[in-house]
Each structure stands twice: as C-alpha cells, then as structure tokens.
mmCIF file of C-alpha atoms and ligand atoms in Angstrom:
data_model
loop_
_atom_site.group_PDB
_atom_site.id
_atom_site.type_symbol
_atom_site.label_atom_id
_atom_site.label_comp_id
_atom_site.label_asym_id
_atom_site.label_seq_id
_atom_site.Cartn_x
_atom_site.Cartn_y
_atom_site.Cartn_z
ATOM 1 C CA UNK A 911 0.000 0.000 0.000
ATOM 2 C CA UNK A 912 1.490 3.350 -1.004
ATOM 3 C CA UNK A 913 -1.379 5.569 -0.010
ATOM 4 C CA UNK A 914 -2.933 6.445 3.337
ATOM 5 C CA UNK A 915 -5.360 9.041 4.679
ATOM 6 C CA UNK A 916 -5.167 10.236 8.287
ATOM 7 C CA UNK A 917 -7.378 12.496 10.354
ATOM 8 C CA UNK A 918 -6.054 14.405 13.356
ATOM 9 C CA UNK A 919 -7.404 17.073 15.675
ATOM 10 C CA UNK A 920 -5.653 20.110 17.104
ATOM 11 C CA UNK A 921 -4.852 20.141 20.786
ATOM 12 C CA UNK A 922 -4.818 22.976 23.269
ATOM 13 C CA UNK A 923 -2.032 23.020 25.819
ATOM 14 C CA UNK A 924 -3.264 23.519 29.378
ATOM 15 C CA UNK A 925 0.347 23.842 30.472
ATOM 16 C CA UNK A 926 2.249 25.365 27.583
ATOM 17 C CA UNK A 927 5.430 24.298 25.938
ATOM 18 C CA UNK A 928 7.285 27.465 24.957
ATOM 19 C CA UNK A 929 10.984 27.118 24.170
ATOM 20 C CA UNK A 930 13.199 24.417 22.766
ATOM 21 C CA UNK A 931 16.422 22.929 24.072
ATOM 22 C CA UNK A 932 19.376 24.455 22.209
ATOM 23 C CA UNK A 933 20.625 22.379 19.289
ATOM 24 C CA UNK A 934 18.924 20.194 16.721
ATOM 25 C CA UNK A 935 16.007 17.826 17.090
ATOM 26 C CA UNK A 936 13.112 20.006 18.342
ATOM 27 C CA UNK A 937 13.265 18.923 21.981
ATOM 28 C CA UNK A 938 10.974 21.009 24.211
ATOM 29 C CA UNK A 939 12.589 22.868 27.117
ATOM 30 C CA UNK A 940 9.558 22.402 29.404
ATOM 31 C CA UNK A 941 6.889 19.702 29.822
ATOM 32 C CA UNK A 942 3.355 20.266 28.555
ATOM 33 C CA UNK A 943 -0.110 18.850 29.100
ATOM 34 C CA UNK A 944 -2.834 19.207 26.512
ATOM 35 C CA UNK A 945 -6.349 18.300 25.641
ATOM 36 C CA UNK A 946 -7.127 16.998 22.175
ATOM 37 C CA UNK A 947 -10.145 18.689 20.624
ATOM 38 C CA UNK A 948 -13.148 17.264 18.855
ATOM 39 C CA UNK A 949 -14.890 19.591 16.427
ATOM 40 C CA UNK A 950 -11.872 20.816 14.409
ATOM 41 C CA UNK A 951 -9.896 18.532 12.144
ATOM 42 C CA UNK A 952 -7.197 18.094 9.545
ATOM 43 C CA UNK A 953 -7.486 15.369 6.897
ATOM 44 C CA UNK A 954 -4.283 14.469 5.055
ATOM 45 C CA UNK A 955 -3.737 12.099 2.156
ATOM 46 C CA UNK A 956 -0.221 10.894 1.288
ATOM 47 C CA UNK A 957 0.609 8.876 -1.806
ATOM 48 C CA UNK A 958 4.123 7.684 -2.660
ATOM 49 C CA UNK A 959 4.545 7.254 -6.385
ATOM 50 C CA UNK A 960 7.640 6.143 -8.340
ATOM 51 C CA UNK A 961 6.549 8.311 -11.280
ATOM 52 C CA UNK A 962 6.921 11.595 -9.328
ATOM 53 C CA UNK A 963 10.143 13.588 -9.743
ATOM 54 C CA UNK A 964 9.662 15.649 -6.569
ATOM 55 C CA UNK A 965 7.336 15.922 -3.561
ATOM 56 C CA UNK A 966 4.147 17.878 -4.101
ATOM 57 C CA UNK A 967 2.352 19.464 -1.148
ATOM 58 C CA UNK A 968 -1.137 20.933 -1.457
ATOM 59 C CA UNK A 969 -2.664 22.682 1.547
ATOM 60 C CA UNK A 970 -6.327 23.656 1.545
ATOM 61 C CA UNK A 971 -6.473 23.332 -2.246
ATOM 62 C CA UNK A 972 -3.383 25.454 -3.075
ATOM 63 C CA UNK A 973 0.302 24.631 -3.490
ATOM 64 C CA UNK A 974 1.939 25.065 -0.081
ATOM 65 C CA UNK A 975 4.307 28.012 0.458
ATOM 66 C CA UNK A 976 8.055 27.314 0.483
ATOM 67 C CA UNK A 977 8.441 27.050 4.245
ATOM 68 C CA UNK A 978 5.440 24.762 4.785
ATOM 69 C CA UNK A 979 6.576 22.578 1.889
ATOM 70 C CA UNK A 980 10.126 22.356 3.261
ATOM 71 C CA UNK A 981 8.823 21.217 6.666
ATOM 72 C CA UNK A 982 6.621 18.565 5.066
ATOM 73 C CA UNK A 983 9.491 17.364 2.846
ATOM 74 C CA UNK A 984 11.707 17.077 5.935
ATOM 75 C CA UNK A 985 9.170 14.678 7.484
ATOM 76 C CA UNK A 986 8.861 12.731 4.212
ATOM 77 C CA UNK A 987 12.684 12.454 4.100
ATOM 78 C CA UNK A 988 12.606 10.871 7.570
ATOM 79 C CA UNK A 989 10.144 8.151 6.569
ATOM 80 C CA UNK A 990 12.067 7.562 3.326
ATOM 81 C CA UNK A 991 15.302 7.125 5.307
ATOM 82 C CA UNK A 992 13.621 4.786 7.825
ATOM 83 C CA UNK A 993 11.981 2.612 5.163
ATOM 84 C CA UNK A 994 14.685 2.667 2.481
ATOM 85 C CA UNK A 995 12.008 3.648 -0.057
ATOM 86 C CA UNK A 996 13.166 6.674 -2.083
ATOM 87 C CA UNK A 997 9.900 7.456 -3.893
ATOM 88 C CA UNK A 998 8.511 10.996 -3.829
ATOM 89 C CA UNK A 999 5.060 11.737 -2.506
ATOM 90 C CA UNK A 1000 1.969 13.720 -3.200
ATOM 91 C CA UNK A 1001 0.486 15.260 -0.035
ATOM 92 C CA UNK A 1002 -2.957 16.789 0.104
ATOM 93 C CA UNK A 1003 -4.080 18.304 3.403
ATOM 94 C CA UNK A 1004 -7.175 20.208 4.396
ATOM 95 C CA UNK A 1005 -8.157 21.945 7.649
ATOM 96 C CA UNK A 1006 -11.737 22.778 8.546
ATOM 97 C CA UNK A 1007 -10.533 25.798 10.608
ATOM 98 C CA UNK A 1008 -8.191 28.799 9.971
ATOM 99 C CA UNK A 1009 -4.631 27.728 9.144
ATOM 100 C CA UNK A 1010 -1.476 29.084 10.843
ATOM 101 C CA UNK A 1011 -3.266 31.648 12.962
ATOM 102 C CA UNK A 1012 -2.595 30.264 16.416
ATOM 103 C CA UNK A 1013 -5.339 27.668 16.178
ATOM 104 C CA UNK A 1014 -2.849 24.804 16.378
ATOM 105 C CA UNK A 1015 -3.072 23.848 12.721
ATOM 106 C CA UNK A 1016 0.556 22.707 12.812
ATOM 107 C CA UNK A 1017 -0.320 20.252 15.609
ATOM 108 C CA UNK A 1018 -3.107 18.495 13.729
ATOM 109 C CA UNK A 1019 -1.342 18.991 10.385
ATOM 110 C CA UNK A 1020 1.921 17.287 11.331
ATOM 111 C CA UNK A 1021 0.157 14.598 13.394
ATOM 112 C CA UNK A 1022 -1.960 13.669 10.366
ATOM 113 C CA UNK A 1023 1.040 13.890 8.012
ATOM 114 C CA UNK A 1024 3.240 11.731 10.279
ATOM 115 C CA UNK A 1025 0.579 9.034 10.564
ATOM 116 C CA UNK A 1026 -0.394 9.031 6.875
ATOM 117 C CA UNK A 1027 3.204 9.191 5.582
ATOM 118 C CA UNK A 1028 4.584 6.467 7.865
ATOM 119 C CA UNK A 1029 1.682 4.157 7.021
ATOM 120 C CA UNK A 1030 1.693 4.919 3.274
ATOM 121 C CA UNK A 1031 5.390 4.026 2.989
ATOM 122 C CA UNK A 1032 4.793 0.778 4.876
ATOM 123 C CA UNK A 1033 6.361 1.466 8.294
ATOM 124 C CA UNK A 1034 4.531 -0.504 11.018
ATOM 125 C CA UNK A 1035 5.250 2.079 13.739
ATOM 126 C CA UNK A 1036 3.294 2.282 16.979
ATOM 127 C CA UNK A 1037 1.666 5.554 18.070
ATOM 128 C CA UNK A 1038 4.659 6.549 20.240
ATOM 129 C CA UNK A 1039 7.045 6.274 17.302
ATOM 130 C CA UNK A 1040 4.665 8.278 15.101
ATOM 131 C CA UNK A 1041 4.326 10.860 17.904
ATOM 132 C CA UNK A 1042 8.126 11.231 17.977
ATOM 133 C CA UNK A 1043 8.142 11.704 14.189
ATOM 134 C CA UNK A 1044 5.461 14.405 14.456
ATOM 135 C CA UNK A 1045 7.387 16.147 17.286
ATOM 136 C CA UNK A 1046 10.393 16.562 15.001
ATOM 137 C CA UNK A 1047 8.241 18.769 12.769
ATOM 138 C CA UNK A 1048 6.155 20.556 15.417
ATOM 139 C CA UNK A 1049 6.477 19.824 19.120
ATOM 140 C CA UNK A 1050 2.771 20.249 19.852
ATOM 141 C CA UNK A 1051 1.944 17.774 17.030
ATOM 142 C CA UNK A 1052 3.386 14.947 19.142
ATOM 143 C CA UNK A 1053 0.392 15.350 21.474
ATOM 144 C CA UNK A 1054 -2.291 15.174 18.740
ATOM 145 C CA UNK A 1055 -1.533 11.501 18.101
ATOM 146 C CA UNK A 1056 -3.457 10.736 21.280
ATOM 147 C CA UNK A 1057 -6.950 11.556 22.485
ATOM 148 C CA UNK A 1058 -8.126 12.993 25.793
ATOM 149 C CA UNK A 1059 -5.560 14.534 28.119
ATOM 150 C CA UNK A 1060 -2.013 14.085 26.879
ATOM 151 C CA UNK A 1061 1.390 14.742 28.377
ATOM 152 C CA UNK A 1062 4.755 15.464 26.776
ATOM 153 C CA UNK A 1063 7.951 15.563 28.830
ATOM 154 C CA UNK A 1064 10.712 18.102 28.314
ATOM 155 C CA UNK A 1065 13.713 16.906 26.333
ATOM 156 C CA UNK A 1066 16.791 15.881 28.282
ATOM 157 C CA UNK A 1067 19.141 18.759 29.197
ATOM 158 C CA UNK A 1068 21.663 19.907 26.621
ATOM 159 C CA UNK A 1069 24.428 17.422 25.940
ATOM 160 C CA UNK A 1070 22.309 14.489 27.159
ATOM 161 C CA UNK A 1071 19.813 14.433 24.340
ATOM 162 C CA UNK A 1072 21.177 12.864 21.172
ATOM 163 C CA UNK A 1073 19.357 13.842 17.986
ATOM 164 C CA UNK A 1074 18.042 10.288 17.565
ATOM 165 C CA UNK A 1075 16.523 9.990 21.067
ATOM 166 C CA UNK A 1076 12.829 9.149 20.952
ATOM 167 C CA UNK A 1077 10.609 11.597 22.818
ATOM 168 C CA UNK A 1078 6.917 10.893 22.402
ATOM 169 C CA UNK A 1079 3.768 12.193 24.044
ATOM 170 C CA UNK A 1080 1.609 9.786 26.041
ATOM 171 C CA UNK A 1081 -2.048 9.687 27.004
ATOM 172 C CA UNK A 1082 -2.650 10.665 30.639
ATOM 173 C CA UNK A 1083 -6.438 10.379 31.024
ATOM 174 C CA UNK A 1084 -9.401 9.899 28.697
ATOM 175 C CA UNK A 1085 -11.753 12.804 27.990
ATOM 176 C CA UNK A 1086 -14.441 11.295 30.232
ATOM 177 C CA UNK A 1087 -12.093 11.687 33.207
ATOM 178 C CA UNK A 1088 -12.822 15.434 33.318
ATOM 179 C CA UNK A 1089 -15.528 16.613 30.904
ATOM 180 C CA UNK A 1090 -14.579 19.942 29.391
ATOM 181 C CA UNK A 1091 -15.902 22.376 26.808
ATOM 182 C CA UNK A 1092 -13.451 24.572 24.906
ATOM 183 C CA UNK A 1093 -14.852 27.701 23.276
ATOM 184 C CA UNK A 1094 -12.452 28.846 20.599
ATOM 185 C CA UNK A 1095 -13.049 32.565 20.168
ATOM 186 C CA UNK A 1096 -11.787 33.364 16.682
ATOM 187 C CA UNK A 1097 -10.670 36.981 16.533
ATOM 188 C CA UNK A 1098 -8.959 36.989 13.121
ATOM 189 C CA UNK A 1099 -8.845 34.737 10.064
ATOM 190 C CA UNK A 1100 -5.362 35.989 9.061
ATOM 191 C CA UNK A 1101 -2.129 34.019 9.465
ATOM 192 C CA UNK A 1102 -0.091 35.102 12.484
ATOM 193 C CA UNK A 1103 2.833 37.482 11.953
ATOM 194 C CA UNK A 1104 5.409 35.593 14.042
ATOM 195 C CA UNK A 1105 5.547 31.794 13.902
ATOM 196 C CA UNK A 1106 5.837 29.923 17.182
ATOM 197 C CA UNK A 1107 9.403 28.677 16.512
ATOM 198 C CA UNK A 1108 10.666 32.219 15.923
ATOM 199 C CA UNK A 1109 8.568 33.629 18.783
ATOM 200 C CA UNK A 1110 9.878 31.213 21.386
ATOM 201 C CA UNK A 1111 13.462 31.599 20.185
ATOM 202 C CA UNK A 1112 13.267 35.372 20.608
ATOM 203 C CA UNK A 1113 11.650 34.878 24.027
ATOM 204 C CA UNK A 1114 14.412 32.606 25.323
ATOM 205 C CA UNK A 1115 17.177 34.767 23.826
ATOM 206 C CA UNK A 1116 15.854 38.198 24.702
ATOM 207 C CA UNK A 1117 13.231 38.121 27.441
ATOM 208 C CA UNK A 1118 14.310 39.309 30.894
ATOM 209 C CA UNK A 1119 11.791 36.742 32.169
ATOM 210 C CA UNK A 1120 13.041 33.721 30.190
ATOM 211 C CA UNK A 1121 14.671 32.095 33.217
ATOM 212 C CA UNK A 1122 11.585 32.726 35.322
ATOM 213 C CA UNK A 1123 9.424 31.010 32.689
ATOM 214 C CA UNK A 1124 11.757 28.000 32.398
ATOM 215 C CA UNK A 1125 11.715 27.406 36.145
ATOM 216 C CA UNK A 1126 8.008 28.185 36.698
ATOM 217 C CA UNK A 1127 6.607 26.064 33.822
ATOM 218 C CA UNK A 1128 7.613 22.601 35.146
ATOM 219 C CA UNK A 1129 6.354 23.411 38.660
ATOM 220 C CA UNK A 1130 3.019 24.607 37.321
ATOM 221 C CA UNK A 1131 2.841 21.540 35.082
ATOM 222 C CA UNK A 1132 3.197 19.218 38.087
ATOM 223 C CA UNK A 1133 0.429 21.043 39.946
ATOM 224 C CA UNK A 1134 -1.967 21.023 37.013
ATOM 225 C CA UNK A 1135 -1.268 17.328 36.396
ATOM 226 C CA UNK A 1136 -2.161 16.574 40.006
ATOM 227 C CA UNK A 1137 -5.337 18.670 39.841
ATOM 228 C CA UNK A 1138 -6.365 16.909 36.639
ATOM 229 C CA UNK A 1139 -5.853 13.468 38.125
ATOM 230 C CA UNK A 1140 -7.950 14.616 41.129
ATOM 231 C CA UNK A 1141 -10.695 15.841 38.722
ATOM 232 C CA UNK A 1142 -10.474 19.340 40.219
ATOM 233 C CA UNK A 1143 -11.818 21.447 37.342
ATOM 234 C CA UNK A 1144 -11.386 24.814 39.064
ATOM 235 C CA UNK A 1145 -7.722 24.175 39.862
ATOM 236 C CA UNK A 1146 -7.061 22.836 36.344
ATOM 237 C CA UNK A 1147 -8.620 25.973 34.835
ATOM 238 C CA UNK A 1148 -6.745 28.344 37.144
ATOM 239 C CA UNK A 1149 -3.384 26.664 36.458
ATOM 240 C CA UNK A 1150 -4.054 26.613 32.714
ATOM 241 C CA UNK A 1151 -4.776 30.328 32.722
ATOM 242 C CA UNK A 1152 -1.639 30.926 34.778
ATOM 243 C CA UNK A 1153 0.458 28.960 32.269
ATOM 244 C CA UNK A 1154 -0.835 31.027 29.348
ATOM 245 C CA UNK A 1155 -0.309 34.305 31.208
ATOM 246 C CA UNK A 1156 3.240 33.380 32.243
ATOM 247 C CA UNK A 1157 4.138 32.243 28.729
ATOM 248 C CA UNK A 1158 2.793 35.432 27.168
ATOM 249 C CA UNK A 1159 4.308 37.669 29.850
ATOM 250 C CA UNK A 1160 7.751 36.259 29.083
ATOM 251 C CA UNK A 1161 7.144 36.618 25.321
ATOM 252 C CA UNK A 1162 5.742 40.148 25.570
ATOM 253 C CA UNK A 1163 8.808 41.253 27.543
ATOM 254 C CA UNK A 1164 10.871 40.231 24.491
ATOM 255 C CA UNK A 1165 8.580 42.173 22.140
ATOM 256 C CA UNK A 1166 6.746 39.048 20.944
ATOM 257 C CA UNK A 1167 3.132 40.158 21.157
ATOM 258 C CA UNK A 1168 0.394 37.870 19.846
ATOM 259 C CA UNK A 1169 -2.433 39.643 21.639
ATOM 260 C CA UNK A 1170 -4.763 42.156 20.047
ATOM 261 C CA UNK A 1171 -7.433 44.350 21.573
ATOM 262 C CA UNK A 1172 -9.961 41.565 21.051
ATOM 263 C CA UNK A 1173 -7.752 39.154 23.025
ATOM 264 C CA UNK A 1174 -7.930 41.470 26.036
ATOM 265 C CA UNK A 1175 -11.678 42.005 25.604
ATOM 266 C CA UNK A 1176 -12.331 38.245 25.722
ATOM 267 C CA UNK A 1177 -10.091 37.965 28.760
ATOM 268 C CA UNK A 1178 -12.168 40.641 30.464
ATOM 269 C CA UNK A 1179 -15.357 38.746 29.598
ATOM 270 C CA UNK A 1180 -13.908 35.587 31.159
ATOM 271 C CA UNK A 1181 -13.088 37.470 34.355
ATOM 272 C CA UNK A 1182 -16.630 38.885 34.371
ATOM 273 C CA UNK A 1183 -18.024 35.346 34.038
ATOM 274 C CA UNK A 1184 -15.943 34.289 37.036
ATOM 275 C CA UNK A 1185 -17.132 37.270 39.046
ATOM 276 C CA UNK A 1186 -20.674 36.118 38.241
ATOM 277 C CA UNK A 1187 -19.924 32.660 39.639
ATOM 278 C CA UNK A 1188 -19.146 30.724 36.439
ATOM 279 C CA UNK A 1189 -15.943 28.650 36.566
ATOM 280 C CA UNK A 1190 -14.530 29.934 33.242
ATOM 281 C CA UNK A 1191 -10.833 30.222 32.415
ATOM 282 C CA UNK A 1192 -8.877 31.509 29.435
ATOM 283 C CA UNK A 1193 -5.900 30.174 27.545
ATOM 284 C CA UNK A 1194 -4.066 31.656 24.545
ATOM 285 C CA UNK A 1195 -1.525 30.127 22.171
ATOM 286 C CA UNK A 1196 0.775 31.819 19.652
ATOM 287 C CA UNK A 1197 -1.999 33.918 18.156
ATOM 288 C CA UNK A 1198 -4.728 36.391 19.114
ATOM 289 C CA UNK A 1199 -7.539 33.896 19.765
ATOM 290 C CA UNK A 1200 -8.721 33.069 23.256
ATOM 291 C CA UNK A 1201 -9.902 29.606 24.185
ATOM 292 C CA UNK A 1202 -12.356 29.571 27.069
ATOM 293 C CA UNK A 1203 -12.332 26.485 29.276
ATOM 294 C CA UNK A 1204 -15.588 25.633 31.036
ATOM 295 C CA UNK A 1205 -17.484 22.606 32.267
ATOM 296 C CA UNK A 1206 -19.992 21.435 29.630
ATOM 297 C CA UNK A 1207 -22.975 22.688 31.684
ATOM 298 C CA UNK A 1208 -21.612 26.257 31.539
ATOM 299 C CA UNK A 1209 -20.798 26.223 27.801
ATOM 300 C CA UNK A 1210 -23.988 27.946 26.636
ATOM 301 C CA UNK A 1211 -23.635 30.819 29.107
ATOM 302 C CA UNK A 1212 -19.933 31.300 28.341
ATOM 303 C CA UNK A 1213 -20.594 31.157 24.605
ATOM 304 C CA UNK A 1214 -23.281 33.834 24.858
ATOM 305 C CA UNK A 1215 -20.789 36.046 26.714
ATOM 306 C CA UNK A 1216 -18.041 35.388 24.155
ATOM 307 C CA UNK A 1217 -20.081 36.107 21.021
ATOM 308 C CA UNK A 1218 -21.112 39.446 22.515
ATOM 309 C CA UNK A 1219 -17.477 40.606 22.736
ATOM 310 C CA UNK A 1220 -16.577 43.144 20.012
ATOM 311 C CA UNK A 1221 -13.841 41.677 17.795
ATOM 312 C CA UNK A 1222 -14.932 38.065 18.203
ATOM 313 C CA UNK A 1223 -15.811 36.854 14.705
ATOM 314 C CA UNK A 1224 -17.144 33.465 15.678
ATOM 315 C CA UNK A 1225 -16.973 30.951 18.470
ATOM 316 C CA UNK A 1226 -16.205 27.310 17.756
ATOM 317 C CA UNK A 1227 -17.402 24.980 20.467
ATOM 318 C CA UNK A 1228 -15.128 21.974 20.920
ATOM 319 C CA UNK A 1229 -15.158 19.083 23.331
ATOM 320 C CA UNK A 1230 -12.458 16.577 24.200
ATOM 321 C CA UNK A 1231 -11.584 14.512 21.145
ATOM 322 C CA UNK A 1232 -9.799 11.372 20.083
ATOM 323 C CA UNK A 1233 -6.310 10.800 18.771
ATOM 324 C CA UNK A 1234 -5.123 10.679 15.171
ATOM 325 C CA UNK A 1235 -6.433 7.788 13.142
ATOM 326 C CA UNK A 1236 -6.256 6.333 9.680
ATOM 327 C CA UNK A 1237 -9.254 6.580 7.444
ATOM 328 C CA UNK A 1238 -10.134 3.126 6.282
ATOM 329 C CA UNK A 1239 -10.280 2.476 2.544
ATOM 330 C CA UNK A 1240 -13.929 2.177 1.389
ATOM 331 C CA UNK A 1241 -15.540 -0.961 2.792
ATOM 332 C CA UNK A 1242 -13.060 -1.518 5.636
ATOM 333 C CA UNK A 1243 -13.538 -0.643 9.352
ATOM 334 C CA UNK A 1244 -11.606 2.364 10.748
ATOM 335 C CA UNK A 1245 -8.105 1.772 12.145
ATOM 336 C CA UNK A 1246 -6.827 3.760 15.152
ATOM 337 C CA UNK A 1247 -3.260 4.897 15.686
ATOM 338 C CA UNK A 1248 -3.301 3.920 19.313
HETATM 339 O O1 PMV B 2563 4.336 23.115 18.250
HETATM 340 P P1 PMV B 2563 4.770 24.483 17.951
HETATM 341 O O2 PMV B 2563 6.242 24.567 17.738
HETATM 342 O O3 PMV B 2563 3.988 25.100 16.835
HETATM 343 O O4 PMV B 2563 4.497 25.409 19.266
HETATM 344 C C1 PMV B 2563 3.277 25.478 19.939
HETATM 345 C C2 PMV B 2563 3.376 26.372 21.111
HETATM 346 C C3 PMV B 2563 2.081 26.644 21.873
HETATM 347 O O5 PMV B 2563 0.957 26.284 21.112
HETATM 348 C C4 PMV B 2563 1.971 28.124 22.169
HETATM 349 C C5 PMV B 2563 2.067 25.913 23.211
HETATM 350 C C6 PMV B 2563 1.806 24.441 23.161
HETATM 351 O O6 PMV B 2563 2.312 23.732 24.043
HETATM 352 O O7 PMV B 2563 1.056 23.969 22.285
#
C-alpha cells in the first residue's frame, strides 16, 4: 500500500510548551499537558509514487508556500530514510478551521502527516514512534496523536539528548475523566505574523523573564497534572490560565506580542463570568484567539458572553476529542493509531 489518509485534531495546551532545548532535534525545554479537541480537524492524504520527480504538497487546495513545503518534505525524508524507499510523494491536506493563525493547525497537520506518511510508505510504527516523528516537525503535534488529556515531557538537558533519542507524548487520562468544553473565540482569520518557533526563540534569547518562565513552567505543570488526576476542574482551569499568562508575559517582555485588543476584551469577559460565579478560564496560544475552558454545563452561558465581545468573529465549540487515526479504505472498518 502506497497511499494512506489520516485524520487528526488540534490540541490545546493547558500547560504550555514554549521554548526548545538548544541544538537540533526540536526537543521542548519544558513539559506540557494538553487536551485533544473534537470539532476541528485536519485530513491528510499521502501517496508515494515512483513516477513523481519531486514531492508535491497541497494545503487547503493550493500549493503550499516554500516554508510549509520544506517542513513537510523534511518529514517525508525521515520516513524515506527509515523505510529505504526513495519514492517521492503527493500530499494533500485540508483543515476545517483557519490555518497558521494560532489555532494549532501545525499540531493536527503534522500529526496527520506523520501518521499518513509512515503508514503509506509501509512502516509498522506504533503511536509513540509516530508521535516522535510528528514532534520533530512541530512539538505540539506529538500530542495530537493521542486523544483525551495528553502529556509530553521536556527533552533531556543539553548534551544528554542525542538527535536520535525518541521523545513521544503519552495519554494521561481519557476525555471522560474530566468533561470539558473549549470555546475557541476566533478573533482573526489571518495568518499570524510571528511563527511559534521564531517567537519562542526570541523569548528565550531576549526576554528578561526567560529564566523565570523556564523554572516556573515545570512546577506549574506538576500542579496542574495533580489537579487533573484529582478531577479538580477549578484548579485545572486556574493553572491553565496561569500557564498562558506566564508564557505570554515572558514573550511580551521580548517584544513578541500575539495579543490584540480583542484578546484582552475576551479575557475581560472571562473574568466577568468568574465574578458572576461561572468557573470559566482563558488560555491563549501563539496567536490572538482566546480559548475559554468551562465545564460542559456552563458552555452555553460562556458562549453567549463570548459572542457578545466586540472583535470576536465566531466561536467554535469543541469538546475533548480522540487521537489521530487512519481513514479506512472504502468498505473496511476504521483503524486507530493507538
Ligand atoms: O508546536 P509548535 O512549535 O507550533 O508550538 C506550539 C506552542 C504553543 O501552542 C503556544 C504551546 C503548546 O504547548 O502547544
């Protein structure tokens, strides 16, 4: 079989990864814990074909830009090297949500590409191995291989982390462990100005608060992990908001500003919800959108508050979703990555 189709969902980090270990290999400098979303997806088809003279990458119906193509080709090179099959591939990927705007499209995109490409070229890799492959293209993508609540350790300290070390995400708890609604408040449909790789590099190199972030993030991670395992929604939400604020505070101090006026307005609405007794919390990734975390019973009230905020274009309601999976060829039952 030289063709495979994979579906993956974005994930939202409750404790953020922001910063890589120095050197090659995309090893995160801090641990992270995420929730995989249902309700937004990427579907990617990969076909290896001996008749092709180069890789072709089509994203949302158009030829991918140079940088996106280069990152996809890098992943294809890895599966070619591992399998000994030198054929080029045709990649066709489609998101049902805005691409590259801080809505974690690289997470679902590289998770789907890693699963489809490894399967299409005939590698019988388990989900951990595919997660490691995805991490080498986008750290957060490692987590989208799994459903529910997912954890990714930091890479080993510099000098102890050879390029070929495997570092994969792992599932921590299923979605049913702590039911959650995520309201993605879309404030712009435009691609973000500063990519996450560049943004975190500038933060670690130039922020006066870089050291503070690197020492705070693992401690906060351990506390959120504990609260999650204890099913303490309020503590999970408060720690998640703290992680996002600390990450952005360190970035902003280096001049890396993803927030817009609308970001602050949604934040204010979340604080107003809390003042009114609703356990609502906000998290923000490398873009202007705010994701509101609430228990499912509070989703309607929080959504009504969010859509009323000036600058919010639409609100996507997501719940906890499943991991990446292969789409079965017509007539065959679905196959899961896990
Ligand atoms: O996976 P990357 O390199 O695109 O970085 C993602 C960084 C954040 O989304 C801001 C945080 C995270 O852990 O997902």
